[in-house]
Amino acid sequence: MAKLFTPIDFKGVTIKNRIVMSPMCMYSSIAEDGKITPFHLTHYTTRAVGQVGLVMTEATAVQKEGRISPQDLGIWSDDHISGLRQLNEQIHNNNAKSGIQLAHAGRKARLESMIYAPSAFPFDENSKKPQEMSINDINETIDAFKNAAVRSKESGFDIIEIHAAHGYLINEFLSPLSNQRKDEYGGSAENRYRFLHDIIEAVKNVWNGPLFVRISTNEYHEEGNTLEDILYFAEKMKEQDVDLIDCSSGGVVPASISVYPGYQVKRCETIRQETSIATGAVGLITTGIQAEEILQNNRADLVFLGRSLLKNPYWTKAAADELGYTIKAPTQYERGWK
Ligand code: FNR
């Protein structure tokens, strides 16, 4: 039996297969309100109909000033709940599980308003200079993640993923490239981890469901986090009962990245082996055979697919055909999927 099509359980939430729709910003909210639109409903539901096991939303802003763009999806207000609830109903009606990626853009926010970061350095010469966060700003942001978790629960999500990758706010705290603070949130790996630590604890106070964290496992810079730092963070997340580390890379500072099939899988495998925490592999995973190899060789527990699922919402069916495996078709498609 193909491992790609075996179920997996996280804290009582059973995902029917190992295929996850990777979070992907659609910049499709209108009027800067962060709300779900008909496009989002169609877009995510189509992947659920296509038999993806876990449909993860795009980066969803926990604070208005934490959006990447004015069109980002948001969860900073109770007004967002009804749209997100409708989205969850549609995903669940099509037998998929739903996840929400909670995010704050930090210094990578492309907004007119003030933007925030651990230290007052812009991402690059074309970027706006952020304001260094005070302890009060830090506490408010930790609270915003907690409030977003409460709203995620009220909206019916099965899984929460914290976005701590790609050079956005949490990653900016984790990385020595962007964190030059002199207080307890900067300096040593332990101090740089403190912001993520506090967010995880705050979320856990209000959320007892599965919790994933996406990190950048490689910063492609000699002064960035080392593999040792990354393994330290992974150990800490395991201690905090995080269910899975979603292993991405890059984005903290401009860097050239060598991209090839499965380019992020190696570190994903190392984290899984060294810390025994479940991992998700992502990045140029395009075929069923490639996904199956990653799972069978215990290099990851889940595979996240981004662009492959944008190109083909029925990638799951194509992968099953490739692996000679029969999956149950959505009732409406039974005659066509034979
Ligand atoms: C992304 N990616 C991304 N990652 C993330 O953590 N949150 C996000 O909101 C987004 N947004 C986003 C939008 C679009 C259009 C793309 C193509 C990508 C990264 C994505 O989740 C994934 O990690 C990468 O695309 C690599 O996987 P693939 O596309 O090679 O399968």
PDB file of N, CA and C and ligand atoms in Angstrom, residues 22-26 58-59 101 163 166 214 248 263 282-285 304-307 310, ligand 1:
ATOM      1  N   SER A  22       0.041  23.281   0.674  1.00  0.00           N
ATOM      2  CA  SER A  22       0.956  24.195   1.347  1.00  0.00           C
ATOM      3  C   SER A  22       0.343  25.594   1.393  1.00  0.00           C
ATOM      4  N   PRO A  23       0.586  26.339   2.486  1.00  0.00           N
ATOM      5  CA  PRO A  23       0.012  27.694   2.549  1.00  0.00           C
ATOM      6  C   PRO A  23       0.516  28.560   1.394  1.00  0.00           C
ATOM      7  N   MET A  24      -0.415  29.233   0.738  1.00  0.00           N
ATOM      8  CA  MET A  24      -0.021  30.101  -0.390  1.00  0.00           C
ATOM      9  C   MET A  24      -0.891  31.348  -0.429  1.00  0.00           C
ATOM     10  N   CYS A  25      -0.252  32.501  -0.215  1.00  0.00           N
ATOM     11  CA  CYS A  25      -0.964  33.782  -0.241  1.00  0.00           C
ATOM     12  C   CYS A  25      -1.630  33.987  -1.585  1.00  0.00           C
ATOM     13  N   MET A  26      -2.881  34.373  -1.536  1.00  0.00           N
ATOM     14  CA  MET A  26      -3.622  34.631  -2.774  1.00  0.00           C
ATOM     15  C   MET A  26      -3.895  36.126  -2.955  1.00  0.00           C
ATOM     16  N   GLU A  58      -3.629  30.116   3.364  1.00  0.00           N
ATOM     17  CA  GLU A  58      -2.475  30.997   3.199  1.00  0.00           C
ATOM     18  C   GLU A  58      -2.145  31.695   4.519  1.00  0.00           C
ATOM     19  N   ALA A  59      -0.978  32.369   4.572  1.00  0.00           N
ATOM     20  CA  ALA A  59      -0.594  33.169   5.729  1.00  0.00           C
ATOM     21  C   ALA A  59      -1.760  34.110   6.081  1.00  0.00           C
ATOM     22  N   GLN A 101      -2.805  28.934   8.687  1.00  0.00           N
ATOM     23  CA  GLN A 101      -1.450  29.396   8.979  1.00  0.00           C
ATOM     24  C   GLN A 101      -1.545  30.804   9.583  1.00  0.00           C
ATOM     25  N   HIS A 163       3.405  30.471  11.491  1.00  0.00           N
ATOM     26  CA  HIS A 163       4.373  30.784  10.426  1.00  0.00           C
ATOM     27  C   HIS A 163       5.616  31.427  11.055  1.00  0.00           C
ATOM     28  N   HIS A 166      10.575  32.084   6.457  1.00  0.00           N
ATOM     29  CA  HIS A 166      10.597  33.013   5.312  1.00  0.00           C
ATOM     30  C   HIS A 166      10.895  34.465   5.675  1.00  0.00           C
ATOM     31  N   ARG A 214       5.932  26.222  10.936  1.00  0.00           N
ATOM     32  CA  ARG A 214       6.793  26.250   9.734  1.00  0.00           C
ATOM     33  C   ARG A 214       8.028  27.088  10.041  1.00  0.00           C
ATOM     34  N   SER A 248      10.661  24.440   5.729  1.00  0.00           N
ATOM     35  CA  SER A 248      10.910  25.258   4.546  1.00  0.00           C
ATOM     36  C   SER A 248      12.289  25.886   4.671  1.00  0.00           C
ATOM     37  N   TYR A 263      14.601  20.126  -2.732  1.00  0.00           N
ATOM     38  CA  TYR A 263      15.765  20.862  -2.201  1.00  0.00           C
ATOM     39  C   TYR A 263      15.729  21.119  -0.699  1.00  0.00           C
ATOM     40  N   VAL A 282       8.591  20.043   2.106  1.00  0.00           N
ATOM     41  CA  VAL A 282       8.003  20.930   1.102  1.00  0.00           C
ATOM     42  C   VAL A 282       9.088  21.414   0.159  1.00  0.00           C
ATOM     43  N   GLY A 283       8.689  21.792  -1.035  1.00  0.00           N
ATOM     44  CA  GLY A 283       9.620  22.397  -1.982  1.00  0.00           C
ATOM     45  C   GLY A 283       9.916  21.512  -3.159  1.00  0.00           C
ATOM     46  N   LEU A 284       9.346  21.863  -4.280  1.00  0.00           N
ATOM     47  CA  LEU A 284       9.530  21.124  -5.531  1.00  0.00           C
ATOM     48  C   LEU A 284       9.331  19.619  -5.373  1.00  0.00           C
ATOM     49  N   ILE A 285       8.262  19.262  -4.689  1.00  0.00           N
ATOM     50  CA  ILE A 285       7.812  17.866  -4.677  1.00  0.00           C
ATOM     51  C   ILE A 285       6.680  17.840  -5.703  1.00  0.00           C
ATOM     52  N   PHE A 304       3.997  18.572   1.769  1.00  0.00           N
ATOM     53  CA  PHE A 304       3.259  19.804   1.470  1.00  0.00           C
ATOM     54  C   PHE A 304       3.504  20.139   0.001  1.00  0.00           C
ATOM     55  N   LEU A 305       2.426  20.428  -0.713  1.00  0.00           N
ATOM     56  CA  LEU A 305       2.565  20.788  -2.131  1.00  0.00           C
ATOM     57  C   LEU A 305       2.012  22.176  -2.379  1.00  0.00           C
ATOM     58  N   GLY A 306       2.815  22.997  -3.019  1.00  0.00           N
ATOM     59  CA  GLY A 306       2.388  24.346  -3.343  1.00  0.00           C
ATOM     60  C   GLY A 306       1.994  24.446  -4.800  1.00  0.00           C
ATOM     61  N   ARG A 307       3.003  24.760  -5.635  1.00  0.00           N
ATOM     62  CA  ARG A 307       2.710  25.052  -7.040  1.00  0.00           C
ATOM     63  C   ARG A 307       2.092  23.874  -7.786  1.00  0.00           C
ATOM     64  N   LEU A 310      -1.424  24.248  -7.388  1.00  0.00           N
ATOM     65  CA  LEU A 310      -1.995  25.387  -8.127  1.00  0.00           C
ATOM     66  C   LEU A 310      -2.233  24.978  -9.580  1.00  0.00           C
TER      67      LEU A 310
HETATM   68  C1  FNR B   1       3.930  30.521  -1.279  1.00  0.00           C
HETATM   69  N1  FNR B   1       4.541  30.059  -0.112  1.00  0.00           N
HETATM   70  C2  FNR B   1       4.057  30.424   1.117  1.00  0.00           C
HETATM   71  N2  FNR B   1       4.564  29.878   2.250  1.00  0.00           N
HETATM   72  C3  FNR B   1       4.018  30.123   3.452  1.00  0.00           C
HETATM   73  O1  FNR B   1       4.488  29.599   4.466  1.00  0.00           O
HETATM   74  N3  FNR B   1       2.933  30.959   3.548  1.00  0.00           N
HETATM   75  C4  FNR B   1       2.374  31.568   2.470  1.00  0.00           C
HETATM   76  O2  FNR B   1       1.363  32.261   2.577  1.00  0.00           O
HETATM   77  C5  FNR B   1       2.991  31.353   1.209  1.00  0.00           C
HETATM   78  N4  FNR B   1       2.533  31.962   0.067  1.00  0.00           N
HETATM   79  C6  FNR B   1       2.915  31.499  -1.179  1.00  0.00           C
HETATM   80  C7  FNR B   1       2.245  31.925  -2.334  1.00  0.00           C
HETATM   81  C8  FNR B   1       2.559  31.373  -3.570  1.00  0.00           C
HETATM   82  C9  FNR B   1       1.795  31.805  -4.796  1.00  0.00           C
HETATM   83  C10 FNR B   1       3.573  30.394  -3.663  1.00  0.00           C
HETATM   84  C11 FNR B   1       3.922  29.765  -4.995  1.00  0.00           C
HETATM   85  C12 FNR B   1       4.257  30.010  -2.544  1.00  0.00           C
HETATM   86  C13 FNR B   1       5.527  28.958  -0.195  1.00  0.00           C
HETATM   87  C14 FNR B   1       4.819  27.617  -0.413  1.00  0.00           C
HETATM   88  O3  FNR B   1       4.002  27.272   0.689  1.00  0.00           O
HETATM   89  C15 FNR B   1       5.835  26.496  -0.623  1.00  0.00           C
HETATM   90  O4  FNR B   1       6.603  26.353   0.550  1.00  0.00           O
HETATM   91  C16 FNR B   1       6.754  26.764  -1.813  1.00  0.00           C
HETATM   92  O5  FNR B   1       6.019  27.209  -2.934  1.00  0.00           O
HETATM   93  C17 FNR B   1       7.578  25.527  -2.171  1.00  0.00           C
HETATM   94  O6  FNR B   1       6.719  24.453  -2.482  1.00  0.00           O
HETATM   95  P1  FNR B   1       6.338  24.060  -4.019  1.00  0.00           P
HETATM   96  O7  FNR B   1       5.557  25.192  -4.594  1.00  0.00           O
HETATM   97  O8  FNR B   1       7.622  23.845  -4.743  1.00  0.00           O
HETATM   98  O9  FNR B   1       5.516  22.810  -3.861  1.00  0.00           O
END
